[in-house]
């Protein structure tokens, strides 16, 4: 009984974990039917993330579903020795990575299912300067994160503004107020937000690649049941018409 209660409490509290406590998450307007955005997301992932993060529960050929021609997939996105049916692994050794970053970069295949789209979108836009950290950055929704801000040249470097709050018992706390750009990057804020959205879109698709098929099949099944119901009803009327 106790175990059951603990399980229920854990299930009930998991969305709170996913949303990172009381920090506000920005809404990611993902659209997994947007092929251009998925193509850009795939390109960014391969160029900027795959050095450290694998996506090893998916195969390269999954990206053909974004309308990327196979020769372009092979030339531009896949490692030269890989086949389209190979899994998207990374060359980085997890033990080395754990030594370098304090934590190994997790596999990101199911990241959108684990954390949610809004969390990823907010995370990618929430790195800020913090000299006390090994790579000089921290993250508002992932305190003491081991990941360096790999996109800083594009986004720029921002600092976080905190406000001191004292409650009645004299307990002090920092409340996050917003970011201030210190060193602008190559992209404008809108361009960088679009990039974060494209990456989020990509994770959302890869985490649940059959979603579109499932939805279209679901609608067909419901339509079938509706039509079937009409015939079933007419048949029932026919069978019972003499009984009353
Ligand atoms: C230099 C290596 C490196 C690169 C490149 C890198 N990351 Fe990371 N990333 C890490 C490490 C290390 C962690 C684990 C941080 C921790 O647990 O403290 C991490 C964590 C994450 C997490 C949080 C995982 C979780 O749920 O705990 C996300 C999301 C993420 N990275 C996304 C990205 C994306 C998107 C890119 C490409 C734009 C990227 N990373 C590029 C090293 C890297």
PDB file of C-alpha atoms and ligand atoms in Angstrom:
ATOM      1  CA  UNK A   1       0.000   0.000   0.000  1.00  0.00           C
ATOM      2  CA  UNK A   2       2.819   2.361   0.954  1.00  0.00           C
ATOM      3  CA  UNK A   3       4.606   1.591  -2.329  1.00  0.00           C
ATOM      4  CA  UNK A   4       1.414   2.268  -4.247  1.00  0.00           C
ATOM      5  CA  UNK A   5       1.010   5.634  -2.523  1.00  0.00           C
ATOM      6  CA  UNK A   6       4.609   6.577  -3.317  1.00  0.00           C
ATOM      7  CA  UNK A   7       4.073   5.592  -6.963  1.00  0.00           C
ATOM      8  CA  UNK A   8       0.923   7.739  -7.152  1.00  0.00           C
ATOM      9  CA  UNK A   9       2.687  10.732  -5.590  1.00  0.00           C
ATOM     10  CA  UNK A  10       5.615  10.320  -7.998  1.00  0.00           C
ATOM     11  CA  UNK A  11       3.310  10.100 -10.994  1.00  0.00           C
ATOM     12  CA  UNK A  12       1.390  13.137  -9.866  1.00  0.00           C
ATOM     13  CA  UNK A  13       4.554  15.154  -9.345  1.00  0.00           C
ATOM     14  CA  UNK A  14       6.354  14.234 -12.582  1.00  0.00           C
ATOM     15  CA  UNK A  15       4.951  17.161 -14.610  1.00  0.00           C
ATOM     16  CA  UNK A  16       6.383  19.485 -11.959  1.00  0.00           C
ATOM     17  CA  UNK A  17       9.781  17.864 -12.430  1.00  0.00           C
ATOM     18  CA  UNK A  18       9.438  18.146 -16.193  1.00  0.00           C
ATOM     19  CA  UNK A  19       8.654  21.819 -16.001  1.00  0.00           C
ATOM     20  CA  UNK A  20      11.611  22.578 -13.719  1.00  0.00           C
ATOM     21  CA  UNK A  21       9.788  23.629 -10.563  1.00  0.00           C
ATOM     22  CA  UNK A  22       8.383  27.118 -10.340  1.00  0.00           C
ATOM     23  CA  UNK A  23      10.338  28.625 -13.256  1.00  0.00           C
ATOM     24  CA  UNK A  24       8.163  29.824 -16.077  1.00  0.00           C
ATOM     25  CA  UNK A  25       8.593  27.930 -19.370  1.00  0.00           C
ATOM     26  CA  UNK A  26       8.142  29.683 -22.707  1.00  0.00           C
ATOM     27  CA  UNK A  27       5.664  28.069 -25.042  1.00  0.00           C
ATOM     28  CA  UNK A  28       7.213  26.298 -28.049  1.00  0.00           C
ATOM     29  CA  UNK A  29       4.889  26.517 -31.001  1.00  0.00           C
ATOM     30  CA  UNK A  30       5.999  23.189 -32.496  1.00  0.00           C
ATOM     31  CA  UNK A  31       4.537  21.890 -35.721  1.00  0.00           C
ATOM     32  CA  UNK A  32       5.782  18.447 -36.735  1.00  0.00           C
ATOM     33  CA  UNK A  33       4.188  18.807 -40.164  1.00  0.00           C
ATOM     34  CA  UNK A  34       6.513  21.732 -40.960  1.00  0.00           C
ATOM     35  CA  UNK A  35       9.091  19.957 -43.139  1.00  0.00           C
ATOM     36  CA  UNK A  36      11.336  22.999 -43.649  1.00  0.00           C
ATOM     37  CA  UNK A  37      11.639  23.482 -39.889  1.00  0.00           C
ATOM     38  CA  UNK A  38      12.376  19.764 -39.370  1.00  0.00           C
ATOM     39  CA  UNK A  39      15.060  19.890 -42.058  1.00  0.00           C
ATOM     40  CA  UNK A  40      16.715  22.866 -40.363  1.00  0.00           C
ATOM     41  CA  UNK A  41      16.413  21.181 -36.960  1.00  0.00           C
ATOM     42  CA  UNK A  42      18.096  18.031 -38.322  1.00  0.00           C
ATOM     43  CA  UNK A  43      20.930  20.101 -39.788  1.00  0.00           C
ATOM     44  CA  UNK A  44      21.488  22.013 -36.539  1.00  0.00           C
ATOM     45  CA  UNK A  45      21.392  18.813 -34.490  1.00  0.00           C
ATOM     46  CA  UNK A  46      24.004  17.116 -36.667  1.00  0.00           C
ATOM     47  CA  UNK A  47      26.243  20.194 -36.792  1.00  0.00           C
ATOM     48  CA  UNK A  48      26.063  21.395 -33.214  1.00  0.00           C
ATOM     49  CA  UNK A  49      24.864  18.588 -30.937  1.00  0.00           C
ATOM     50  CA  UNK A  50      25.819  15.187 -32.294  1.00  0.00           C
ATOM     51  CA  UNK A  51      29.494  15.618 -31.317  1.00  0.00           C
ATOM     52  CA  UNK A  52      28.413  15.046 -27.745  1.00  0.00           C
ATOM     53  CA  UNK A  53      24.840  13.713 -27.802  1.00  0.00           C
ATOM     54  CA  UNK A  54      23.756  10.521 -29.513  1.00  0.00           C
ATOM     55  CA  UNK A  55      20.265   9.758 -30.768  1.00  0.00           C
ATOM     56  CA  UNK A  56      20.946   6.066 -30.753  1.00  0.00           C
ATOM     57  CA  UNK A  57      17.382   4.750 -30.694  1.00  0.00           C
ATOM     58  CA  UNK A  58      16.767   6.241 -34.138  1.00  0.00           C
ATOM     59  CA  UNK A  59      18.247   5.542 -37.555  1.00  0.00           C
ATOM     60  CA  UNK A  60      19.614   8.061 -40.042  1.00  0.00           C
ATOM     61  CA  UNK A  61      16.969   7.108 -42.588  1.00  0.00           C
ATOM     62  CA  UNK A  62      14.244   8.505 -40.323  1.00  0.00           C
ATOM     63  CA  UNK A  63      15.242  11.938 -41.654  1.00  0.00           C
ATOM     64  CA  UNK A  64      14.105  10.891 -45.141  1.00  0.00           C
ATOM     65  CA  UNK A  65      10.615  11.518 -43.755  1.00  0.00           C
ATOM     66  CA  UNK A  66      11.442  15.254 -43.718  1.00  0.00           C
ATOM     67  CA  UNK A  67      11.585  15.144 -47.504  1.00  0.00           C
ATOM     68  CA  UNK A  68      15.403  15.180 -47.495  1.00  0.00           C
ATOM     69  CA  UNK A  69      16.663  13.368 -50.627  1.00  0.00           C
ATOM     70  CA  UNK A  70      18.787  10.307 -49.804  1.00  0.00           C
ATOM     71  CA  UNK A  71      21.929  11.606 -51.548  1.00  0.00           C
ATOM     72  CA  UNK A  72      21.780  14.885 -49.584  1.00  0.00           C
ATOM     73  CA  UNK A  73      21.224  12.926 -46.366  1.00  0.00           C
ATOM     74  CA  UNK A  74      24.332  10.856 -47.081  1.00  0.00           C
ATOM     75  CA  UNK A  75      26.469  13.800 -48.176  1.00  0.00           C
ATOM     76  CA  UNK A  76      25.531  16.438 -45.646  1.00  0.00           C
ATOM     77  CA  UNK A  77      24.124  14.810 -42.547  1.00  0.00           C
ATOM     78  CA  UNK A  78      25.556  11.328 -42.111  1.00  0.00           C
ATOM     79  CA  UNK A  79      29.147  10.378 -41.232  1.00  0.00           C
ATOM     80  CA  UNK A  80      30.885   9.105 -44.374  1.00  0.00           C
ATOM     81  CA  UNK A  81      31.222   5.516 -43.087  1.00  0.00           C
ATOM     82  CA  UNK A  82      27.574   5.179 -41.952  1.00  0.00           C
ATOM     83  CA  UNK A  83      24.654   3.535 -43.763  1.00  0.00           C
ATOM     84  CA  UNK A  84      21.123   5.002 -43.752  1.00  0.00           C
ATOM     85  CA  UNK A  85      19.957   2.050 -41.627  1.00  0.00           C
ATOM     86  CA  UNK A  86      22.587   2.669 -38.909  1.00  0.00           C
ATOM     87  CA  UNK A  87      21.705   4.110 -35.530  1.00  0.00           C
ATOM     88  CA  UNK A  88      22.583   7.750 -34.809  1.00  0.00           C
ATOM     89  CA  UNK A  89      25.424   7.179 -32.369  1.00  0.00           C
ATOM     90  CA  UNK A  90      28.141   9.592 -31.277  1.00  0.00           C
ATOM     91  CA  UNK A  91      31.877   8.990 -31.307  1.00  0.00           C
ATOM     92  CA  UNK A  92      32.280  10.457 -27.833  1.00  0.00           C
ATOM     93  CA  UNK A  93      33.202   8.024 -25.074  1.00  0.00           C
ATOM     94  CA  UNK A  94      30.752   8.479 -22.150  1.00  0.00           C
ATOM     95  CA  UNK A  95      33.505   8.060 -19.516  1.00  0.00           C
ATOM     96  CA  UNK A  96      35.658  10.786 -21.104  1.00  0.00           C
ATOM     97  CA  UNK A  97      32.593  13.002 -21.393  1.00  0.00           C
ATOM     98  CA  UNK A  98      31.714  12.497 -17.729  1.00  0.00           C
ATOM     99  CA  UNK A  99      35.261  13.575 -16.813  1.00  0.00           C
ATOM    100  CA  UNK A 100      35.187  16.639 -19.030  1.00  0.00           C
ATOM    101  CA  UNK A 101      31.702  17.923 -18.267  1.00  0.00           C
ATOM    102  CA  UNK A 102      30.965  16.461 -14.838  1.00  0.00           C
ATOM    103  CA  UNK A 103      28.060  14.498 -16.364  1.00  0.00           C
ATOM    104  CA  UNK A 104      27.845  12.486 -19.588  1.00  0.00           C
ATOM    105  CA  UNK A 105      25.724  14.138 -22.308  1.00  0.00           C
ATOM    106  CA  UNK A 106      22.516  12.068 -22.275  1.00  0.00           C
ATOM    107  CA  UNK A 107      21.061  10.419 -25.369  1.00  0.00           C
ATOM    108  CA  UNK A 108      18.451  12.790 -26.811  1.00  0.00           C
ATOM    109  CA  UNK A 109      16.148  10.400 -28.733  1.00  0.00           C
ATOM    110  CA  UNK A 110      13.385  10.638 -26.142  1.00  0.00           C
ATOM    111  CA  UNK A 111      14.267  14.048 -24.711  1.00  0.00           C
ATOM    112  CA  UNK A 112      11.030  15.676 -25.908  1.00  0.00           C
ATOM    113  CA  UNK A 113       9.011  12.903 -24.243  1.00  0.00           C
ATOM    114  CA  UNK A 114      11.022  13.206 -21.030  1.00  0.00           C
ATOM    115  CA  UNK A 115      11.106  16.959 -20.595  1.00  0.00           C
ATOM    116  CA  UNK A 116       8.460  18.294 -22.953  1.00  0.00           C
ATOM    117  CA  UNK A 117       8.774  20.681 -25.910  1.00  0.00           C
ATOM    118  CA  UNK A 118       8.485  23.861 -23.845  1.00  0.00           C
ATOM    119  CA  UNK A 119      11.289  22.764 -21.538  1.00  0.00           C
ATOM    120  CA  UNK A 120      13.752  22.121 -24.414  1.00  0.00           C
ATOM    121  CA  UNK A 121      12.815  25.388 -26.120  1.00  0.00           C
ATOM    122  CA  UNK A 122      13.313  27.360 -22.914  1.00  0.00           C
ATOM    123  CA  UNK A 123      16.511  25.481 -21.995  1.00  0.00           C
ATOM    124  CA  UNK A 124      18.225  26.327 -25.297  1.00  0.00           C
ATOM    125  CA  UNK A 125      17.482  30.029 -24.748  1.00  0.00           C
ATOM    126  CA  UNK A 126      18.317  30.194 -21.030  1.00  0.00           C
ATOM    127  CA  UNK A 127      22.102  29.964 -20.779  1.00  0.00           C
ATOM    128  CA  UNK A 128      23.624  32.922 -18.936  1.00  0.00           C
ATOM    129  CA  UNK A 129      27.064  34.084 -17.856  1.00  0.00           C
ATOM    130  CA  UNK A 130      28.144  32.634 -14.512  1.00  0.00           C
ATOM    131  CA  UNK A 131      31.894  32.842 -13.854  1.00  0.00           C
ATOM    132  CA  UNK A 132      31.649  30.384 -10.974  1.00  0.00           C
ATOM    133  CA  UNK A 133      30.894  27.552 -13.419  1.00  0.00           C
ATOM    134  CA  UNK A 134      33.657  25.583 -15.258  1.00  0.00           C
ATOM    135  CA  UNK A 135      32.523  26.764 -18.709  1.00  0.00           C
ATOM    136  CA  UNK A 136      31.493  30.220 -17.498  1.00  0.00           C
ATOM    137  CA  UNK A 137      27.780  29.576 -18.072  1.00  0.00           C
ATOM    138  CA  UNK A 138      24.783  28.374 -16.136  1.00  0.00           C
ATOM    139  CA  UNK A 139      21.175  27.797 -17.138  1.00  0.00           C
ATOM    140  CA  UNK A 140      18.043  29.248 -15.555  1.00  0.00           C
ATOM    141  CA  UNK A 141      16.034  26.029 -15.796  1.00  0.00           C
ATOM    142  CA  UNK A 142      18.962  23.623 -15.271  1.00  0.00           C
ATOM    143  CA  UNK A 143      21.049  24.947 -12.415  1.00  0.00           C
ATOM    144  CA  UNK A 144      24.785  24.025 -12.530  1.00  0.00           C
ATOM    145  CA  UNK A 145      24.375  22.414 -15.936  1.00  0.00           C
ATOM    146  CA  UNK A 146      27.443  20.563 -17.242  1.00  0.00           C
ATOM    147  CA  UNK A 147      26.812  21.526 -20.878  1.00  0.00           C
ATOM    148  CA  UNK A 148      28.738  24.496 -22.283  1.00  0.00           C
ATOM    149  CA  UNK A 149      26.671  27.057 -24.221  1.00  0.00           C
ATOM    150  CA  UNK A 150      27.598  25.555 -27.592  1.00  0.00           C
ATOM    151  CA  UNK A 151      25.444  28.035 -29.535  1.00  0.00           C
ATOM    152  CA  UNK A 152      26.857  31.180 -27.893  1.00  0.00           C
ATOM    153  CA  UNK A 153      28.437  32.481 -31.112  1.00  0.00           C
ATOM    154  CA  UNK A 154      24.982  32.492 -32.682  1.00  0.00           C
ATOM    155  CA  UNK A 155      22.902  33.656 -29.726  1.00  0.00           C
ATOM    156  CA  UNK A 156      25.507  35.847 -28.033  1.00  0.00           C
ATOM    157  CA  UNK A 157      26.156  35.930 -24.307  1.00  0.00           C
ATOM    158  CA  UNK A 158      23.490  37.146 -21.933  1.00  0.00           C
ATOM    159  CA  UNK A 159      23.440  37.796 -18.237  1.00  0.00           C
ATOM    160  CA  UNK A 160      20.574  37.003 -15.930  1.00  0.00           C
ATOM    161  CA  UNK A 161      18.981  39.680 -13.796  1.00  0.00           C
ATOM    162  CA  UNK A 162      17.913  38.506 -10.349  1.00  0.00           C
ATOM    163  CA  UNK A 163      15.958  40.433  -7.745  1.00  0.00           C
ATOM    164  CA  UNK A 164      16.563  39.881  -4.053  1.00  0.00           C
ATOM    165  CA  UNK A 165      13.490  39.044  -2.044  1.00  0.00           C
ATOM    166  CA  UNK A 166      13.168  38.822   1.717  1.00  0.00           C
ATOM    167  CA  UNK A 167      10.159  37.131   3.240  1.00  0.00           C
ATOM    168  CA  UNK A 168       8.708  37.913   6.683  1.00  0.00           C
ATOM    169  CA  UNK A 169      11.039  35.516   8.453  1.00  0.00           C
ATOM    170  CA  UNK A 170      14.068  37.261   6.912  1.00  0.00           C
ATOM    171  CA  UNK A 171      14.767  34.430   4.471  1.00  0.00           C
ATOM    172  CA  UNK A 172      16.461  35.768   1.310  1.00  0.00           C
ATOM    173  CA  UNK A 173      15.811  34.410  -2.155  1.00  0.00           C
ATOM    174  CA  UNK A 174      16.720  35.354  -5.741  1.00  0.00           C
ATOM    175  CA  UNK A 175      13.908  35.781  -8.183  1.00  0.00           C
ATOM    176  CA  UNK A 176      14.762  35.636 -11.877  1.00  0.00           C
ATOM    177  CA  UNK A 177      13.609  38.770 -13.699  1.00  0.00           C
ATOM    178  CA  UNK A 178      14.935  38.396 -17.226  1.00  0.00           C
ATOM    179  CA  UNK A 179      18.010  38.400 -19.457  1.00  0.00           C
ATOM    180  CA  UNK A 180      20.198  41.211 -20.702  1.00  0.00           C
ATOM    181  CA  UNK A 181      22.330  40.671 -23.812  1.00  0.00           C
ATOM    182  CA  UNK A 182      25.961  41.502 -23.007  1.00  0.00           C
ATOM    183  CA  UNK A 183      27.680  40.382 -26.206  1.00  0.00           C
ATOM    184  CA  UNK A 184      25.391  40.017 -29.222  1.00  0.00           C
ATOM    185  CA  UNK A 185      25.893  36.971 -31.434  1.00  0.00           C
ATOM    186  CA  UNK A 186      25.624  36.452 -35.178  1.00  0.00           C
ATOM    187  CA  UNK A 187      21.861  35.963 -35.006  1.00  0.00           C
ATOM    188  CA  UNK A 188      19.133  38.368 -33.924  1.00  0.00           C
ATOM    189  CA  UNK A 189      16.895  37.268 -31.048  1.00  0.00           C
ATOM    190  CA  UNK A 190      14.139  36.300 -33.507  1.00  0.00           C
ATOM    191  CA  UNK A 191      16.546  34.231 -35.623  1.00  0.00           C
ATOM    192  CA  UNK A 192      17.923  32.434 -32.572  1.00  0.00           C
ATOM    193  CA  UNK A 193      14.426  31.768 -31.203  1.00  0.00           C
ATOM    194  CA  UNK A 194      13.535  30.241 -34.582  1.00  0.00           C
ATOM    195  CA  UNK A 195      16.631  28.042 -34.397  1.00  0.00           C
ATOM    196  CA  UNK A 196      15.676  26.859 -30.886  1.00  0.00           C
ATOM    197  CA  UNK A 197      12.162  26.157 -32.176  1.00  0.00           C
ATOM    198  CA  UNK A 198      13.489  24.181 -35.176  1.00  0.00           C
ATOM    199  CA  UNK A 199      15.623  22.048 -32.854  1.00  0.00           C
ATOM    200  CA  UNK A 200      12.669  21.522 -30.497  1.00  0.00           C
ATOM    201  CA  UNK A 201      10.485  20.557 -33.454  1.00  0.00           C
ATOM    202  CA  UNK A 202      13.110  18.037 -34.525  1.00  0.00           C
ATOM    203  CA  UNK A 203      13.278  16.476 -31.026  1.00  0.00           C
ATOM    204  CA  UNK A 204       9.501  16.405 -30.867  1.00  0.00           C
ATOM    205  CA  UNK A 205       9.297  14.461 -34.140  1.00  0.00           C
ATOM    206  CA  UNK A 206      12.173  12.088 -33.346  1.00  0.00           C
ATOM    207  CA  UNK A 207      10.787  11.304 -29.896  1.00  0.00           C
ATOM    208  CA  UNK A 208       7.521  10.087 -31.390  1.00  0.00           C
ATOM    209  CA  UNK A 209       7.962   9.518 -35.137  1.00  0.00           C
ATOM    210  CA  UNK A 210       4.698   7.655 -35.648  1.00  0.00           C
ATOM    211  CA  UNK A 211       2.543  10.451 -34.203  1.00  0.00           C
ATOM    212  CA  UNK A 212       1.335  11.779 -37.566  1.00  0.00           C
ATOM    213  CA  UNK A 213       0.498   8.287 -38.834  1.00  0.00           C
ATOM    214  CA  UNK A 214      -1.239   7.451 -35.572  1.00  0.00           C
ATOM    215  CA  UNK A 215      -3.391  10.571 -35.736  1.00  0.00           C
ATOM    216  CA  UNK A 216      -4.453  10.043 -39.335  1.00  0.00           C
ATOM    217  CA  UNK A 217      -5.211   6.370 -38.625  1.00  0.00           C
ATOM    218  CA  UNK A 218      -7.159   7.381 -35.502  1.00  0.00           C
ATOM    219  CA  UNK A 219      -9.379   9.722 -37.500  1.00  0.00           C
ATOM    220  CA  UNK A 220     -10.017   7.009 -40.110  1.00  0.00           C
ATOM    221  CA  UNK A 221     -10.950   4.502 -37.383  1.00  0.00           C
ATOM    222  CA  UNK A 222     -13.377   6.984 -35.795  1.00  0.00           C
ATOM    223  CA  UNK A 223     -14.954   7.698 -39.198  1.00  0.00           C
ATOM    224  CA  UNK A 224     -15.330   3.974 -39.809  1.00  0.00           C
ATOM    225  CA  UNK A 225     -16.976   3.503 -36.402  1.00  0.00           C
ATOM    226  CA  UNK A 226     -19.360   6.353 -37.168  1.00  0.00           C
ATOM    227  CA  UNK A 227     -20.447   4.815 -40.482  1.00  0.00           C
ATOM    228  CA  UNK A 228     -20.617   1.373 -38.871  1.00  0.00           C
ATOM    229  CA  UNK A 229     -22.798   2.779 -36.090  1.00  0.00           C
ATOM    230  CA  UNK A 230     -25.358   4.044 -38.625  1.00  0.00           C
ATOM    231  CA  UNK A 231     -25.659   0.596 -40.204  1.00  0.00           C
ATOM    232  CA  UNK A 232     -25.729  -1.106 -36.821  1.00  0.00           C
ATOM    233  CA  UNK A 233     -28.514   1.206 -35.721  1.00  0.00           C
ATOM    234  CA  UNK A 234     -30.563   0.606 -38.880  1.00  0.00           C
ATOM    235  CA  UNK A 235     -30.116  -3.137 -38.472  1.00  0.00           C
ATOM    236  CA  UNK A 236     -31.202  -2.961 -34.843  1.00  0.00           C
ATOM    237  CA  UNK A 237     -34.326  -1.043 -35.858  1.00  0.00           C
ATOM    238  CA  UNK A 238     -35.087  -3.658 -38.493  1.00  0.00           C
ATOM    239  CA  UNK A 239     -34.689  -6.579 -36.045  1.00  0.00           C
ATOM    240  CA  UNK A 240     -36.823  -5.008 -33.314  1.00  0.00           C
ATOM    241  CA  UNK A 241     -39.569  -3.485 -35.415  1.00  0.00           C
ATOM    242  CA  UNK A 242     -42.057  -6.340 -34.842  1.00  0.00           C
ATOM    243  CA  UNK A 243     -41.287  -6.894 -31.169  1.00  0.00           C
ATOM    244  CA  UNK A 244     -43.190  -3.916 -29.710  1.00  0.00           C
TER     245      UNK A 244
HETATM  246  C1  LIG B   1      30.391  19.798 -25.757  1.00  0.00           C
HETATM  247  C2  LIG B   1      29.416  18.754 -25.569  1.00  0.00           C
HETATM  248  C3  LIG B   1      27.960  19.108 -25.800  1.00  0.00           C
HETATM  249  C4  LIG B   1      27.392  19.603 -26.949  1.00  0.00           C
HETATM  250  C5  LIG B   1      28.090  19.933 -28.267  1.00  0.00           C
HETATM  251  C6  LIG B   1      25.973  19.713 -26.691  1.00  0.00           C
HETATM  252  N1  LIG B   1      25.694  19.284 -25.418  1.00  0.00           N
HETATM  253 FE1  LIG B   1      23.847  19.146 -24.587  1.00  0.00          FE
HETATM  254  N2  LIG B   1      24.669  18.455 -22.869  1.00  0.00           N
HETATM  255  C7  LIG B   1      26.009  18.209 -22.658  1.00  0.00           C
HETATM  256  C8  LIG B   1      26.203  17.687 -21.320  1.00  0.00           C
HETATM  257  C9  LIG B   1      27.544  17.304 -20.700  1.00  0.00           C
HETATM  258  C10 LIG B   1      24.914  17.619 -20.732  1.00  0.00           C
HETATM  259  C11 LIG B   1      24.564  17.092 -19.330  1.00  0.00           C
HETATM  260  C12 LIG B   1      24.479  18.259 -18.400  1.00  0.00           C
HETATM  261  C13 LIG B   1      24.283  17.853 -16.946  1.00  0.00           C
HETATM  262  O1  LIG B   1      23.657  16.814 -16.665  1.00  0.00           O
HETATM  263  O2  LIG B   1      24.738  18.636 -16.106  1.00  0.00           O
HETATM  264  C14 LIG B   1      23.971  18.110 -21.734  1.00  0.00           C
HETATM  265  C15 LIG B   1      22.615  18.208 -21.520  1.00  0.00           C
HETATM  266  C16 LIG B   1      21.698  18.570 -22.497  1.00  0.00           C
HETATM  267  C17 LIG B   1      20.260  18.607 -22.315  1.00  0.00           C
HETATM  268  C18 LIG B   1      19.516  18.294 -21.037  1.00  0.00           C
HETATM  269  C19 LIG B   1      19.373  16.816 -20.892  1.00  0.00           C
HETATM  270  C20 LIG B   1      18.553  16.440 -19.686  1.00  0.00           C
HETATM  271  O3  LIG B   1      17.339  16.240 -19.855  1.00  0.00           O
HETATM  272  O4  LIG B   1      19.110  16.331 -18.598  1.00  0.00           O
HETATM  273  C21 LIG B   1      19.714  18.995 -23.513  1.00  0.00           C
HETATM  274  C22 LIG B   1      18.240  19.170 -23.843  1.00  0.00           C
HETATM  275  C23 LIG B   1      20.794  19.222 -24.411  1.00  0.00           C
HETATM  276  N3  LIG B   1      21.983  18.963 -23.781  1.00  0.00           N
HETATM  277  C24 LIG B   1      20.636  19.644 -25.709  1.00  0.00           C
HETATM  278  C25 LIG B   1      21.673  19.939 -26.574  1.00  0.00           C
HETATM  279  C26 LIG B   1      21.488  20.456 -27.900  1.00  0.00           C
HETATM  280  C27 LIG B   1      20.160  20.749 -28.555  1.00  0.00           C
HETATM  281  C28 LIG B   1      22.724  20.618 -28.425  1.00  0.00           C
HETATM  282  C29 LIG B   1      23.078  21.167 -29.787  1.00  0.00           C
HETATM  283  C30 LIG B   1      22.605  22.509 -30.060  1.00  0.00           C
HETATM  284  C31 LIG B   1      23.696  20.186 -27.427  1.00  0.00           C
HETATM  285  N4  LIG B   1      23.013  19.767 -26.315  1.00  0.00           N
HETATM  286  C32 LIG B   1      25.061  20.179 -27.616  1.00  0.00           C
HETATM  287  C33 LIG B   1      27.034  18.413 -23.569  1.00  0.00           C
HETATM  288  C34 LIG B   1      26.881  18.908 -24.839  1.00  0.00           C
END
